[in-house]
Short mmCIF file of C-alpha atoms in Angstrom, two decimals:
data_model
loop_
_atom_site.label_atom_id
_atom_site.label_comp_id
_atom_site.label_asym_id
_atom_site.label_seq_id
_atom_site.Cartn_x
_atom_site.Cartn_y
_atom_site.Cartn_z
CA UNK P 29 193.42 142.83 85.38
CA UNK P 30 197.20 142.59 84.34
CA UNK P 31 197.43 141.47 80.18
CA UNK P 32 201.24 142.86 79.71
CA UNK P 33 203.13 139.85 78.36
CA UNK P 34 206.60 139.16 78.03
CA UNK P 35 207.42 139.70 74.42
CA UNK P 36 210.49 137.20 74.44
CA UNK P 37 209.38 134.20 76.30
CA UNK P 38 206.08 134.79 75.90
CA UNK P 39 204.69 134.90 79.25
CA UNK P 40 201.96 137.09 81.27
CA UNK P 41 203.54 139.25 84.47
CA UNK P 42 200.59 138.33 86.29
CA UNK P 43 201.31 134.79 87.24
CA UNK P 44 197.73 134.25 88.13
CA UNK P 45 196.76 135.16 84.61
CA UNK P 46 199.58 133.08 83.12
CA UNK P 47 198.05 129.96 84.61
CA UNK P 48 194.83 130.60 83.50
CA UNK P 49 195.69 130.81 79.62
CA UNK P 50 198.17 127.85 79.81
CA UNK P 51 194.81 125.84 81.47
CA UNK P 52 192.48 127.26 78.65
CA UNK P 53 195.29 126.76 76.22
CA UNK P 54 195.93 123.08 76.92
CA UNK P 55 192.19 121.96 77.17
CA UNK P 56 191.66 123.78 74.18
CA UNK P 57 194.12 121.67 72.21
CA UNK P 58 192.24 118.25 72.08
CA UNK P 59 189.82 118.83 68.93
CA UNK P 60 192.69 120.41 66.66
CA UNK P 61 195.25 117.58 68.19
CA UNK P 62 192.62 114.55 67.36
CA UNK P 63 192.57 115.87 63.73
CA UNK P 64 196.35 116.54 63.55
CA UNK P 65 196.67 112.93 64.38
CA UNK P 66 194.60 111.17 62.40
CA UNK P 67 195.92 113.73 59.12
CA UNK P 68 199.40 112.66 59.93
CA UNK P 69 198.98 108.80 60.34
CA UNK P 70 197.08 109.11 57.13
CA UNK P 71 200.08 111.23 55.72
CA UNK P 72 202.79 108.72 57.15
CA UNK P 73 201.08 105.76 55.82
CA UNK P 74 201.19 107.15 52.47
CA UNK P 75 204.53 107.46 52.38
CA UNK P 76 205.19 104.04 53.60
CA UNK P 77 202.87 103.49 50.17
CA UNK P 78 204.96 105.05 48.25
CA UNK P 79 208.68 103.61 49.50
CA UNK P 80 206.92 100.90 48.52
CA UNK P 81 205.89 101.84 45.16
CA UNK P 82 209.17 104.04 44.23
CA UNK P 83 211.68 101.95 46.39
CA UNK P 84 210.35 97.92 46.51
CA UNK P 85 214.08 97.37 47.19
CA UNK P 86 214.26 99.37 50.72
CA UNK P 87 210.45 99.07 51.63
CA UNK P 88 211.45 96.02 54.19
CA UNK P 89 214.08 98.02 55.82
CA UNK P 90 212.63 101.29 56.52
CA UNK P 91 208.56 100.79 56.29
CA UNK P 92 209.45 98.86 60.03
CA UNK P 93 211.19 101.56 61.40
CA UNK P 94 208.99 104.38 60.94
CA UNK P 95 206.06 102.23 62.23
CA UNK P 96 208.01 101.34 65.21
CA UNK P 97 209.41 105.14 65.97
CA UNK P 98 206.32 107.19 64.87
CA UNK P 99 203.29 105.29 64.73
CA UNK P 100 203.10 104.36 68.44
CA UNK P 101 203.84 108.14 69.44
CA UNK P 102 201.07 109.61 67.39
CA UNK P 103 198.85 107.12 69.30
CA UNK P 104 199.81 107.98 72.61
CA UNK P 105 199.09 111.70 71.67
CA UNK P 106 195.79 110.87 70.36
CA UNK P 107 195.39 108.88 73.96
CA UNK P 108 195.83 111.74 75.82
CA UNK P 109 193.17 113.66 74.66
CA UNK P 110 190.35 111.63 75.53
CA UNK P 111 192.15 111.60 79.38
CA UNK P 112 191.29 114.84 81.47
CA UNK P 113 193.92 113.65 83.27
CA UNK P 114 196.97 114.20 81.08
CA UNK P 115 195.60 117.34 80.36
CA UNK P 116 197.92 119.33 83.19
CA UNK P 117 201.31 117.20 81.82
CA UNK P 118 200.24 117.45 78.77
CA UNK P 119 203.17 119.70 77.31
CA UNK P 120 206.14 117.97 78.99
CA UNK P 121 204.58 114.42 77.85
CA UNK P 122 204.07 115.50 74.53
CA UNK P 123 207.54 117.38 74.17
CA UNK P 124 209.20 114.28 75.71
CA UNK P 125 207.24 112.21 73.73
CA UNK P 126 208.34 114.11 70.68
CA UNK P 127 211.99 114.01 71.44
CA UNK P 128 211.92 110.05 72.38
CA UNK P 129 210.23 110.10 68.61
CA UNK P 130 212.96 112.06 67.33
CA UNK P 131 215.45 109.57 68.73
CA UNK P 132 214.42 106.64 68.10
CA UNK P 133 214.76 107.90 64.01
CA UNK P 134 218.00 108.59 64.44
CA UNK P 135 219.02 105.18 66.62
CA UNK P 136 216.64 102.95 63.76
CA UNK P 137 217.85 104.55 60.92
CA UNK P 138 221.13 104.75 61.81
CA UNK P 139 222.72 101.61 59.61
CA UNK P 140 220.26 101.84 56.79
CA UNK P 141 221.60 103.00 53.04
CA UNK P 142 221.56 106.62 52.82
CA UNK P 143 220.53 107.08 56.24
CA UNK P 144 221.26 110.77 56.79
CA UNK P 145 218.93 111.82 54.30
CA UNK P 146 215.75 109.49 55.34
CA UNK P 147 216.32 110.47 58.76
CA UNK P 148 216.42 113.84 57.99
CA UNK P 149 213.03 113.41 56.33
CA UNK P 150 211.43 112.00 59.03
CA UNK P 151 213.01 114.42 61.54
CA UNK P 152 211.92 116.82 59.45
CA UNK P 153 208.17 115.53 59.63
CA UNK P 154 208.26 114.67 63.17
CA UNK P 155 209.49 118.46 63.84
CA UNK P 156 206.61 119.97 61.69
CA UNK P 157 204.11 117.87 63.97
CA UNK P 158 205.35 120.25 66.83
CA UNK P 159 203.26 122.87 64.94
CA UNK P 160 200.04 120.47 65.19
CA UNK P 161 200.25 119.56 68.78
CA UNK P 162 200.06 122.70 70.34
CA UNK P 163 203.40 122.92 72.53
CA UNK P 164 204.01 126.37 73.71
CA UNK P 165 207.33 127.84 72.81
CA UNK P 166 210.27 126.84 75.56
CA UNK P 167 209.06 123.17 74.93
CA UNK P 168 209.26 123.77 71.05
CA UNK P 169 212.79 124.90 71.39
CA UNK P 170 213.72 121.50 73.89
CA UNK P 171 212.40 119.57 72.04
CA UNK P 172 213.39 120.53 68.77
CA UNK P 173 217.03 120.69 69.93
CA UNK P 174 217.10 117.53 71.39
CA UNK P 175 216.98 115.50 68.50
CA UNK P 176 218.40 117.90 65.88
CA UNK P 177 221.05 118.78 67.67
CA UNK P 178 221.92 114.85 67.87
CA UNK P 179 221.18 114.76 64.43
CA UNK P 180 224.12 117.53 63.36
CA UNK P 181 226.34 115.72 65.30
CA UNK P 182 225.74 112.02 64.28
CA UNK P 183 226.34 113.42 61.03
CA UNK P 184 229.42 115.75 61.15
CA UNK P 185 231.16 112.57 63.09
CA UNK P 186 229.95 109.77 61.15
CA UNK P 187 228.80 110.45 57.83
CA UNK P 188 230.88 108.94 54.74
CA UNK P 189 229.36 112.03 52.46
CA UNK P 190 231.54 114.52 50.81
CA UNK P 191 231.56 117.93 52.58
CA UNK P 192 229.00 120.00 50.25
CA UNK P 193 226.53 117.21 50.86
CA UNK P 194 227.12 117.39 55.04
CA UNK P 195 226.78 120.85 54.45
CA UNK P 196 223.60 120.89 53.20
CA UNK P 197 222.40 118.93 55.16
CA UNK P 198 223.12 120.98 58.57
CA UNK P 199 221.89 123.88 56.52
CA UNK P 200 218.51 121.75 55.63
CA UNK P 201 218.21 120.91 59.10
CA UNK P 202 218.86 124.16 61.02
CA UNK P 203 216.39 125.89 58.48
CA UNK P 204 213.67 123.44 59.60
CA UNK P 205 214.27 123.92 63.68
CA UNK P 206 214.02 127.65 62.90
CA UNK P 207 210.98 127.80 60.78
CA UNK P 208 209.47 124.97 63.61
CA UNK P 209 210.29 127.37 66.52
CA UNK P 210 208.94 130.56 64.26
CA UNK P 211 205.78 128.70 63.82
CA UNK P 212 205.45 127.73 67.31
CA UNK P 213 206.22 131.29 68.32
CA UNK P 214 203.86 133.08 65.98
CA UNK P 215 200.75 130.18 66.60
CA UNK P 216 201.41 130.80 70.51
CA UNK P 217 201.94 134.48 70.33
CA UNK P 218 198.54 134.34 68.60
CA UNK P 219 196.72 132.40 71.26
CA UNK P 220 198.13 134.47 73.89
CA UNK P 221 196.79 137.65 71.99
CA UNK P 222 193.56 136.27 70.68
CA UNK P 223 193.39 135.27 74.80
CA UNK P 224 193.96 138.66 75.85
CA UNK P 225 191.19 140.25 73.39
CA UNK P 226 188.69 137.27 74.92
CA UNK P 227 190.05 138.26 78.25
CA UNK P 228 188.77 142.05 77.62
CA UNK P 229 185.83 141.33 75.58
CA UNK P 230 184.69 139.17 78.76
CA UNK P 231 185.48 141.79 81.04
CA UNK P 232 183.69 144.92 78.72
CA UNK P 233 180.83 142.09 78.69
CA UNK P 234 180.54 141.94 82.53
CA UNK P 235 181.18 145.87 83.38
CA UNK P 236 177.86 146.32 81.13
CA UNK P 237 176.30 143.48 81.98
CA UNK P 238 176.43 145.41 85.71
CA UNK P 239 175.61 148.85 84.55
CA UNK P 240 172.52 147.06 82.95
CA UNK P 241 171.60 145.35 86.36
CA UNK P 242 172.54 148.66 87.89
CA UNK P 243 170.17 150.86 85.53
CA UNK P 244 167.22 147.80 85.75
CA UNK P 245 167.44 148.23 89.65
CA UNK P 246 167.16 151.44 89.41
CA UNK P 247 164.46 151.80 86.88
CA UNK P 248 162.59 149.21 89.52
CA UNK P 249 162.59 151.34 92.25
CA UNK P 250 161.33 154.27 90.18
CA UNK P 251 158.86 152.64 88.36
CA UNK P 252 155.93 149.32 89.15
CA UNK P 253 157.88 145.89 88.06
CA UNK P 254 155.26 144.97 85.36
CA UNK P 255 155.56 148.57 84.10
CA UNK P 256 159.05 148.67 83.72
CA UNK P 257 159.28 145.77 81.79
CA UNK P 258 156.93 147.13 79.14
CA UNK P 259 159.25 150.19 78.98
CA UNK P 260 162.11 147.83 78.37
CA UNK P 261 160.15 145.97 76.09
CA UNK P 262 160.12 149.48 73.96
CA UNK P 263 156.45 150.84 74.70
CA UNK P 264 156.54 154.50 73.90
CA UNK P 265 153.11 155.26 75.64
CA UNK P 266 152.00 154.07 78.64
CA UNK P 267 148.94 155.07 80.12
CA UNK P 268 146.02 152.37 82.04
CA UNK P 269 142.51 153.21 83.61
CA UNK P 270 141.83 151.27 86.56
CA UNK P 271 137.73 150.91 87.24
CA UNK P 272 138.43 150.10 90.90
CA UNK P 273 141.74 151.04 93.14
CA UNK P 274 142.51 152.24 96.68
CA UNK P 275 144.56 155.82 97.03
CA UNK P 276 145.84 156.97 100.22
CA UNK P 277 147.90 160.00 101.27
CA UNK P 278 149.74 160.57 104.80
CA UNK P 279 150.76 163.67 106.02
CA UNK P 280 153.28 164.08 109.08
CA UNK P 281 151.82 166.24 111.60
CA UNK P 282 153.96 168.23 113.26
CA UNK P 283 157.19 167.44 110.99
CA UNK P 284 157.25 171.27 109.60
CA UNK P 285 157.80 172.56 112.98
CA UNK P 286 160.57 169.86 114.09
CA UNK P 287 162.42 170.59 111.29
CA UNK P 288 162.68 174.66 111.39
CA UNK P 289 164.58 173.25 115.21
CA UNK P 290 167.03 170.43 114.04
CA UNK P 291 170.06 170.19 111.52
CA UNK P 292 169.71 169.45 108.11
CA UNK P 293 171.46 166.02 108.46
CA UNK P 294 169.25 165.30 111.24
CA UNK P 295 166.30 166.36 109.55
CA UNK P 296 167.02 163.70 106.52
CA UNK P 297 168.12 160.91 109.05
CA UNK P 298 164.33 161.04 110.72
CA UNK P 299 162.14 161.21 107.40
CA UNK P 300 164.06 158.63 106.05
CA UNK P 301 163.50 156.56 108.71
CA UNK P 302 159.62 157.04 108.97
CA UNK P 303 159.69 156.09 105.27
CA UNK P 304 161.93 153.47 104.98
CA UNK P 305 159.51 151.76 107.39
CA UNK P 306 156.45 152.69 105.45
CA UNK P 307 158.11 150.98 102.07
CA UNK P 308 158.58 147.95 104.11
CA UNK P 309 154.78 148.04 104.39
CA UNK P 310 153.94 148.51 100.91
CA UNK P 311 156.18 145.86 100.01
CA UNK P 312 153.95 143.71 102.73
CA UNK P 313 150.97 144.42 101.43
CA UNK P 314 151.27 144.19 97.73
CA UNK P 315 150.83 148.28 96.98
CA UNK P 316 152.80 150.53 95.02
CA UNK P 317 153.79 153.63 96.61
CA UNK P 318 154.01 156.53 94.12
CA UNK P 319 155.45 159.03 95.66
CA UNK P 320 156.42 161.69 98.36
CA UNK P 321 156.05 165.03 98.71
CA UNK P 322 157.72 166.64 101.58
CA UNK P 323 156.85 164.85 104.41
CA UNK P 324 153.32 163.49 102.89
CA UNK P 325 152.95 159.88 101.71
CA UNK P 326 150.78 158.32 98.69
CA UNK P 327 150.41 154.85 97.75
CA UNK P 328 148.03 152.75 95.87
CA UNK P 329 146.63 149.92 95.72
CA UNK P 330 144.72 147.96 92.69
CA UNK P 331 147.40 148.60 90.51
CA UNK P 332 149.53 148.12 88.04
CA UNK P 333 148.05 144.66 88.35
CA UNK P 334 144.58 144.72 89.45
CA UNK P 335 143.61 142.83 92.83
CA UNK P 336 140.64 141.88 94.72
CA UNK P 337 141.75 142.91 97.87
CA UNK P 338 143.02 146.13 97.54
CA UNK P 339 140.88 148.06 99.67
CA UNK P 340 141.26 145.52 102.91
CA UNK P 341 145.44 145.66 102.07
CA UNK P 342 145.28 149.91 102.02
CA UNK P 343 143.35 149.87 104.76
CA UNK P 344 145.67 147.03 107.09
CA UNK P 345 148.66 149.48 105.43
CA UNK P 346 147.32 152.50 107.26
CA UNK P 347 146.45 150.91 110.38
CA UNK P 348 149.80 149.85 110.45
CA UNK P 349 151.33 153.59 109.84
CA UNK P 350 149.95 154.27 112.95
CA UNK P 351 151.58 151.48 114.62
CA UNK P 352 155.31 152.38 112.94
CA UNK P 353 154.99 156.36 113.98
CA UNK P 354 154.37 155.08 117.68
CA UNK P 355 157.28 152.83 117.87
CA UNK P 356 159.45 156.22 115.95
CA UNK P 357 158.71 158.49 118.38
CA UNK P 358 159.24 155.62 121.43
CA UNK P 359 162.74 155.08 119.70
CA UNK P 360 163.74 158.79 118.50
CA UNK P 361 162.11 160.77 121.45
CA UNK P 362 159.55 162.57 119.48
CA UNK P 363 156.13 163.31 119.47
CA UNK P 364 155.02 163.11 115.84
CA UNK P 365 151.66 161.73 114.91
CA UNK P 366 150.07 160.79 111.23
CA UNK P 367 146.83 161.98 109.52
CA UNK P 368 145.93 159.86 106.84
CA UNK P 369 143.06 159.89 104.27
CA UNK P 370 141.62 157.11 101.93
CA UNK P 371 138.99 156.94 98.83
CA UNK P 372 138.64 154.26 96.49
CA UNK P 373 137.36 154.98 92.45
CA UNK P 374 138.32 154.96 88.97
CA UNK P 375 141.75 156.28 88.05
CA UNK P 376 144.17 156.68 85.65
CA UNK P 377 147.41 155.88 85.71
CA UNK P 378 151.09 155.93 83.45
CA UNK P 379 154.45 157.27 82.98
CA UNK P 380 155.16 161.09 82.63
CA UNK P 381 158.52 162.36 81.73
CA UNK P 382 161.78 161.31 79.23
CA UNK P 383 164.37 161.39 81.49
CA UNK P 384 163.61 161.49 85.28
CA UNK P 385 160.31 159.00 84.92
CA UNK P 386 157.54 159.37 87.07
CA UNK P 387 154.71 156.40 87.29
CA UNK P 388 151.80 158.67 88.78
CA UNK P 389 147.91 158.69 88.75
CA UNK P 390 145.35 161.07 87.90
CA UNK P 391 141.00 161.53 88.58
CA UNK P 392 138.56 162.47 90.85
CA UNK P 393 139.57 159.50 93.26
CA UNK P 394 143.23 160.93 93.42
CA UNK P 395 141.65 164.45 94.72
CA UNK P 396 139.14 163.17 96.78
CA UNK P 397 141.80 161.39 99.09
CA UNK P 398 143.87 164.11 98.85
CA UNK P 399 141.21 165.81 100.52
CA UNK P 400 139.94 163.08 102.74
CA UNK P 401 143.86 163.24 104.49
CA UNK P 402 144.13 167.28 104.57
CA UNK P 403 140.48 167.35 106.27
CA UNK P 404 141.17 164.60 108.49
CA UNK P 405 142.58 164.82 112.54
CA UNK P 406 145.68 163.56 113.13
CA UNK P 407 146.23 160.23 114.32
CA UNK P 408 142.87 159.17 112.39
CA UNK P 409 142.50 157.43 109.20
CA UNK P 410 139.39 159.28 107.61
CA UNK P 411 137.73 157.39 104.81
CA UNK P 412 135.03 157.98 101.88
CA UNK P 413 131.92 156.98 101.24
CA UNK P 414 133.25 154.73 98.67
CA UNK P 415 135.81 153.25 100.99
CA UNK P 416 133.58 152.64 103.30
CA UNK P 417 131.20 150.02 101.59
CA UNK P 418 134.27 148.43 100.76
CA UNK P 419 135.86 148.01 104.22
CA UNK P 420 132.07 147.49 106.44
CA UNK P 421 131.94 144.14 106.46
CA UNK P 422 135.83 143.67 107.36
CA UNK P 423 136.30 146.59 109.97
CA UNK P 424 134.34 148.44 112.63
CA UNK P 425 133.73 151.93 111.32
CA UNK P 426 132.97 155.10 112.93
CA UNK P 427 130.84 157.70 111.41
CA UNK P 428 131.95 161.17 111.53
CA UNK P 429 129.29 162.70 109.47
CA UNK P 430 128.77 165.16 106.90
CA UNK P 431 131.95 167.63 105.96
CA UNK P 432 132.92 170.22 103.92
CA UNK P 433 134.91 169.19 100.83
CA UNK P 434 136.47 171.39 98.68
CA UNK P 435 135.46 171.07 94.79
CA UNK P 436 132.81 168.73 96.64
CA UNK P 437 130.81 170.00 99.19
CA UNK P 438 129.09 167.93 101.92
CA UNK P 439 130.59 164.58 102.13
CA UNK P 440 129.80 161.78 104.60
CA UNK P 441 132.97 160.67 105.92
CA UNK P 442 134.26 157.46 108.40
CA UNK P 443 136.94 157.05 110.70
CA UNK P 444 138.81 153.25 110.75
CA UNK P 445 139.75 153.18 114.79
CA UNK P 446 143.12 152.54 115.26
CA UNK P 447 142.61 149.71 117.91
CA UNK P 448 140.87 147.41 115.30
CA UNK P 449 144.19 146.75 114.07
#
């Protein structure tokens, strides 16, 4: 973004830019132009009030004239600004408005009694409502000139006033062109700068508007939706206990091996792949995977938010592991195959850690199915006791029996066939 201006002309380099503030500029001009109006038709009407009071003698000769050369040019201004469509001609209509203002002054007042200095008074009003209308700086000079300048000369050529007096009143007049085009310079230098300071205030806005969305994507994919959002919300602690949740874990068989015989890069490439597709799955079946370790897998389901059907969607997730590590090693040439274990119990779960955080779980239920996957066969999905009363009347179950579990001891333990998928 390009905000170098011009300091003499007043103008952006960036021509795109330029546009934009002279659109903001001119649509921003019809509240402050509405009162401008009605304060100088209230100003202009006074002094007709007073000629009248002061002067009774002149009142019919000029209170006419600057009705007919001002008041019909302050109402076209206040016309345009309830017209969107003036709004893009709105500086050369109002500066040639202006000037045809400016004028008609000189033409009306031309053969009334001591017309050089009443027209000079009205010039001189007409010119400060330059300031009030909002024209930017090259119209302020255009205008300006082209009735002052006629002004100067209507005078030098055809004024019956002793010198000192002519003098004076060039010198009156060129002072009030020059303070009118300071003004106008200084109110639009101010725009343009109070335009450049919105301009970077709107861009600072966005950039951390999009580190925000950047860190809240980020904290998403680290941490449960729901959970998140009660870290944002500024919970310090936050640790749940679940009566009743699934926990798997998924171990790569033979991934050790094919890795000690393939690149690093390589390496990378296939896990990702094999997990990418198993985060699809979680996402399909409403679990939250919590983390990997090497090349094993754990994900749970129940929580953060508790559900009915956790067990039946853990179970349809595993089935469907099997399914993804057949098509991998159909598309990658491989021979890998999956051993996966599941129990379902009480846990515990929350957020460890202050500045890489972790969402984990902890209990009994975690270790069994730790243990139900690490006891397992490969290509089976072993499950609990537990799991089991909560899958019978959904799935045909195998029985393997009584095992050895470590920390345990005899267990009774089912296999969930692969082909009931």
């Amino acid at each position: 973004m390009h905000l170098e201006q011009n300091p003499t002309h007043l103008t952006f380099k960036d021509n795109q830019i330029e546009q934009e503030f002279k659109s903001q500029y001119d649509h921003g001009l019809q509240p402050s132009l509405r009162r401008s109006v009605g304060g100088s038709l209230i100003t202009w009407a006074l002094g007709i009030l007073l000629i009248y009071t002061a002067f009774p003698e002149l009142f019919w000769s000029l209170a006419p004239v600057i009705l007919i050369t001002t008041y019909p040019y302050f109402f076209f201004v206040l016309y345009t600004t309830y017209h969107d469509k003036f709004t893009p001609h709105y500086q050369w209509m109002g500066a040639a408005s202006n000037s045809i203002a400016g004028l008609l002054i000189i033409y009306c007042f031309h053969s009334l009694p001591y017309a050089e200095f009443y027209t000079l008074i009205n010039l001189i009003l007409i010119l400060s409502f330059i300031a009030y209308i909002g024209l930017r700086i090259p119209y302020v000079i255009v205008t300006s000139l082209s009735y002052m300048l006629v002004y100067q000369i209507d005078v030098i050529l055809n004024s019956s006033l002793e010198p000192p007096y002519i003098l004076t009143l060039l010198f009156l007049a060129n002072m009030a062109e020059f303070f009118t085009i300071w003004m106008g310079y200084a109110a639009e230098k101010a725009s343009r700068n109070l335009f450049v300071k919105n301009k970077i205030i709107a861009a600072q806005k966005d950039a951390i508007e999009q580190e925000q969305e950047k860190s809240e994507r980020l904290l998403m994919n680290i941490l449960p939706e729901s959970v998140a959002e009660r870290l944002k919300n500024g919970e310090k602690i936050i640790a749940d206990k679940f009566p009743q949740s699934s926990v798997l874990f998924a171990d790569i068989v033979g991934f050790t091996v094919l890795s000690d015989n393939l690149p690093p890069e390589t390496i990378v490439m296939l896990l990702n792949d094999i997990f990418s597709r198993f985060d699809n799955l979680v996402e399909r079946y409403n679990l939250e995977k919590i983390k990997t370790i090497g090349d094993a897998y754990m994900v749970v389901g129940g929580l953060p938010l508790p559900q009915a059907e956790h067990a039946t969607n853990i179970a349809q997730f595993a089935l469907s592991m099997l399914t993804e590590i057949a098509e991998f090693n159909q598309i990658h040439n491989q021979n890998l195959n999956i051993r996966i274990g599941l129990h379902a119990g009480p846990v515990v779960a929350g957020i460890i850690g202050t500045r890489k955080f972790s969402y984990d779980v902890w209990g009994d239920t975690v270790n069994i199915a730790s243990r139900m996957e690490s006891q397992g066969k490969p290509g089976h999905i072993q499950l609990s006791e537990p799991m089991y009363h909560l899958l019978k009347d959904t799935y045909h179950l195998e029985k393997r029996g009584p095992i050895d579990i470590k920390g345990k001891g005899q267990m009774t333990t089912y296999f969930l066939p692969p082909q009931n998928q």
